[in-house]
XYZ file of C-alpha atoms in Angstrom:
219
model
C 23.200 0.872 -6.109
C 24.029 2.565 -9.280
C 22.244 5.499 -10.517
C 21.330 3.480 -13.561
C 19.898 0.435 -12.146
C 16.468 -0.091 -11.995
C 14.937 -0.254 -8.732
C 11.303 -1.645 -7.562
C 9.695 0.250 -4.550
C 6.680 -2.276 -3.409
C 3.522 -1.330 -1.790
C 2.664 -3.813 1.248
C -1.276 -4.109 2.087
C -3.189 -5.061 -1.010
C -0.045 -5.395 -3.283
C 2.318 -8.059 -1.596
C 0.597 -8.689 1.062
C -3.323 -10.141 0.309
C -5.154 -8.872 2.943
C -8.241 -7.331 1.293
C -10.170 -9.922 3.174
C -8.459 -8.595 6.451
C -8.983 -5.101 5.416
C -12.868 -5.471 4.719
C -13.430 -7.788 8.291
C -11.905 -4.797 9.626
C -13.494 -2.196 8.283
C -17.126 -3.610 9.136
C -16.065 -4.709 12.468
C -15.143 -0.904 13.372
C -18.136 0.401 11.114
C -20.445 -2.142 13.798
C -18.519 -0.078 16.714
C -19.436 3.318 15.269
C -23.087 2.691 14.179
C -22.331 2.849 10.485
C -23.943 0.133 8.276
C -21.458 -2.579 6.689
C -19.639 -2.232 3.374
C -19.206 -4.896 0.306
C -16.035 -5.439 -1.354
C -17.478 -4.065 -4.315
C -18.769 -0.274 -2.675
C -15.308 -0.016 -0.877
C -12.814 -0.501 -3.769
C -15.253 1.893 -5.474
C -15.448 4.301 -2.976
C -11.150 3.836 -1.359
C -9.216 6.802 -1.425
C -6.088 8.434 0.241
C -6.419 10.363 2.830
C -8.071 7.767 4.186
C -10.670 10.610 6.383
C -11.820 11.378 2.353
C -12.997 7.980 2.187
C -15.146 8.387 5.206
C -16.100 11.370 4.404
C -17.456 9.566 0.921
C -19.245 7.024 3.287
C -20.758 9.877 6.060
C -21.333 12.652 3.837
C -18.833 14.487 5.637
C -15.070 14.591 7.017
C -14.940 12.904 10.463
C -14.142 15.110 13.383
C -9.923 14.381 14.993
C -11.657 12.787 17.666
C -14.273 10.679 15.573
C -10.920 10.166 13.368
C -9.013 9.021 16.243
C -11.251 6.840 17.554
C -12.137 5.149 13.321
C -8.135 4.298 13.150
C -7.892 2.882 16.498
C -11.075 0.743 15.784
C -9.885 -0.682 12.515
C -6.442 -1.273 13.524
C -7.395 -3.213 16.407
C -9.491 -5.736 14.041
C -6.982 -5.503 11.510
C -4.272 -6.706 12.932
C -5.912 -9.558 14.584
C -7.193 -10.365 11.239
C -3.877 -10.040 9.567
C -2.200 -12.770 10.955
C -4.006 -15.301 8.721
C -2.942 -13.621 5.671
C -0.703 -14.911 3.203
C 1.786 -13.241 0.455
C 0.154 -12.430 -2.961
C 0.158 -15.082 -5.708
C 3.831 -15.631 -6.582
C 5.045 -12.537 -4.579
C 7.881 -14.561 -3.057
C 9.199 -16.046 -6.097
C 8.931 -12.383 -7.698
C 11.138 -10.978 -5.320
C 13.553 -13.883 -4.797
C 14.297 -13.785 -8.799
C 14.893 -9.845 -8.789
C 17.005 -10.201 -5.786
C 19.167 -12.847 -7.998
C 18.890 -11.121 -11.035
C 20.790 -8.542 -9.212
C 18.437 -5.910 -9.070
C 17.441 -3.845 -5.827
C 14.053 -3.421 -4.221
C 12.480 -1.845 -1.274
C 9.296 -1.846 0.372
C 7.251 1.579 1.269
C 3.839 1.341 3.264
C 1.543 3.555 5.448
C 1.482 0.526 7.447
C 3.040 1.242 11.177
C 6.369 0.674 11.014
C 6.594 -1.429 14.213
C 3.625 -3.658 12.835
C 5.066 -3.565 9.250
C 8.717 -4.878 10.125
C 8.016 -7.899 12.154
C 5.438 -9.005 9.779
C 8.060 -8.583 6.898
C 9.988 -10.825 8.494
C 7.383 -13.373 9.620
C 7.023 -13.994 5.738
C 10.783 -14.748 4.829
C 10.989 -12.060 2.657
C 12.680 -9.292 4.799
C 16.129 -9.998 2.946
C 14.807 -9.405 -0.481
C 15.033 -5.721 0.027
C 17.465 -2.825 0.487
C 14.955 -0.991 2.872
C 11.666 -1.410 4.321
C 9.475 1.694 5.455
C 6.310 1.761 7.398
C 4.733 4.982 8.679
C 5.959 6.449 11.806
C 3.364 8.502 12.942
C -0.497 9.315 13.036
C -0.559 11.058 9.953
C -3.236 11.083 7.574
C -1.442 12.183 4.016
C -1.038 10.100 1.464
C 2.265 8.596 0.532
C 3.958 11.397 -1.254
C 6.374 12.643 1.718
C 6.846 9.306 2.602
C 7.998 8.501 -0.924
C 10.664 11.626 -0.691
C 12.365 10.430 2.430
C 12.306 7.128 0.936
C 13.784 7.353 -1.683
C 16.505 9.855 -0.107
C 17.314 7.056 2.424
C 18.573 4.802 -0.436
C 21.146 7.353 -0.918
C 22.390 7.082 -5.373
C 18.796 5.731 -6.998
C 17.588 8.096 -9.128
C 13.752 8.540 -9.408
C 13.724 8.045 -13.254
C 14.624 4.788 -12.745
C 12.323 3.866 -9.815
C 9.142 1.863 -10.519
C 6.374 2.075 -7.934
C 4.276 -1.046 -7.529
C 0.897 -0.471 -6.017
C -2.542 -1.184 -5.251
C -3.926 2.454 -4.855
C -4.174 5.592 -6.852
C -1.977 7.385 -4.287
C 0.991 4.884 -4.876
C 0.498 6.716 -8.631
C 0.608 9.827 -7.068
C 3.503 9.387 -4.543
C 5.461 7.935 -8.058
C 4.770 11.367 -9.791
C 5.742 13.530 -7.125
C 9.032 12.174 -6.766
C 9.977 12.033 -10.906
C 8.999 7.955 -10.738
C 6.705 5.233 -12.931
C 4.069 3.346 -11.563
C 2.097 0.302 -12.309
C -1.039 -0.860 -10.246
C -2.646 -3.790 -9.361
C -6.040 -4.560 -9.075
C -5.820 -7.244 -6.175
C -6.106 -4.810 -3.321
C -8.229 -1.913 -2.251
C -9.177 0.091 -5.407
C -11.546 -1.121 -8.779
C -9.855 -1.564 -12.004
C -11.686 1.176 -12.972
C -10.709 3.751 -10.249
C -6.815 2.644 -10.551
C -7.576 3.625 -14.356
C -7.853 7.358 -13.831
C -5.083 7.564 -12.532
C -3.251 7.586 -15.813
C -0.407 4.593 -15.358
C -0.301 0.811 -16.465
C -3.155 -1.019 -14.925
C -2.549 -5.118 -14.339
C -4.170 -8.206 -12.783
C -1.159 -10.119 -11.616
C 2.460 -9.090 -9.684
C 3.947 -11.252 -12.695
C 2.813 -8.348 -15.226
C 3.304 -5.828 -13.154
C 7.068 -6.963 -12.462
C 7.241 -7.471 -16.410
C 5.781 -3.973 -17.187
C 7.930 -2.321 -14.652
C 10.843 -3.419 -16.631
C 9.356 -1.933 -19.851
C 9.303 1.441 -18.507
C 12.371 2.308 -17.427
């Protein structure tokens, strides 16, 4: 990988993977568990953020306790990934990354998913070979993706950051670009509303298509 190539980190959950169905099954299933009342599509891309505590916190009126917070995570997760394995790539996701792959460019995958989830599940979709690395989240931690971003892009050892493109379905995938010298684009399919991913000051788009083919504008 040459330090002048461009290069295409990819968000998982919400970006190439469509599982905002998933995501909101989950999310009400654990909400039942906890005595919290259900959530629309709608109120949670409005109210999604990163840390994901700050976004119960928006729903509560206040920050869960670590223990509350522990027990949250392990009740969505639970659903989640049962729901998961009915989900299916993003519209055209596969051809996307099969035709950068051939066009000779290099692309890796970052996600808070778990990593040992995250991997398997790559693969399960035929995809895994279509990037240079794939990165889930090793531990319990509640930050956003910024750190993650550092070590990832580290690991692939000779990109530089001002020719990385993040593509993402939250404002923190924005943020995590910026705090490693990177662009972003977003895309509305996932977990945040077109107009929250607007304040966060990069490209907004509807489609993977235009996000690959604004990408490619701005570096």
């Amino acid at each position: 990988m040459g330090k002048h190539a461009k290069h295409l980190v990819w968000d998982w959950n919400g970006t190439l993977l469509d599982d905002i169905s998933a995501v909101i099954g989950a999310t009400n299933a654990a909400f039942a568990e906890l005595g919290l009342e259900p959530i629309t599509l709608e109120r949670y891309r409005d109210l999604y953020t990163v840390p994901v505590p700050k976004f119960y916190e928006r729903l509560m009126g206040r920050l869960p306790t670590g223990e509350e917070w522990i027990v949250m995570d392990d009740a969505f997760h639970r659903h989640y990934w049962a729901l998961a394995e009915a989900c299916v790539l993003a519209a055209g996701a596969a051809e996307l990354l099969a035709a950068r792959q051939a066009s000779g460019f290099t692309q890796s995958l970052l996600s808070l998913a778990p990593h040992e989830e995250l991997v398997p599940l790559v693969r399960r979709h035929g995809i895994a070979e279509r990037f240079v690395r794939v990165d889930g989240r090793t531990d319990r931690s509640t930050e956003g993706k910024s750190g993650h971003m550092v070590r990832h892009l580290a690991a692939l050892q000779g990109v530089a950051p001002e020719r990385v493109v993040v593509i993402g379905d939250a404002a923190d995938d924005a943020r995590a670009a910026a705090h490693v010298g990177a662009k972003a684009v977003l895309y509305t399919g996932g977990s945040h509303s077109r107009r929250s991913l607007e304040a966060a000051g990069v490209p907004v788009v509807d489609s993977l298509e235009e996000a690959v083919a604004v990408a490619e504008e701005l570096v």
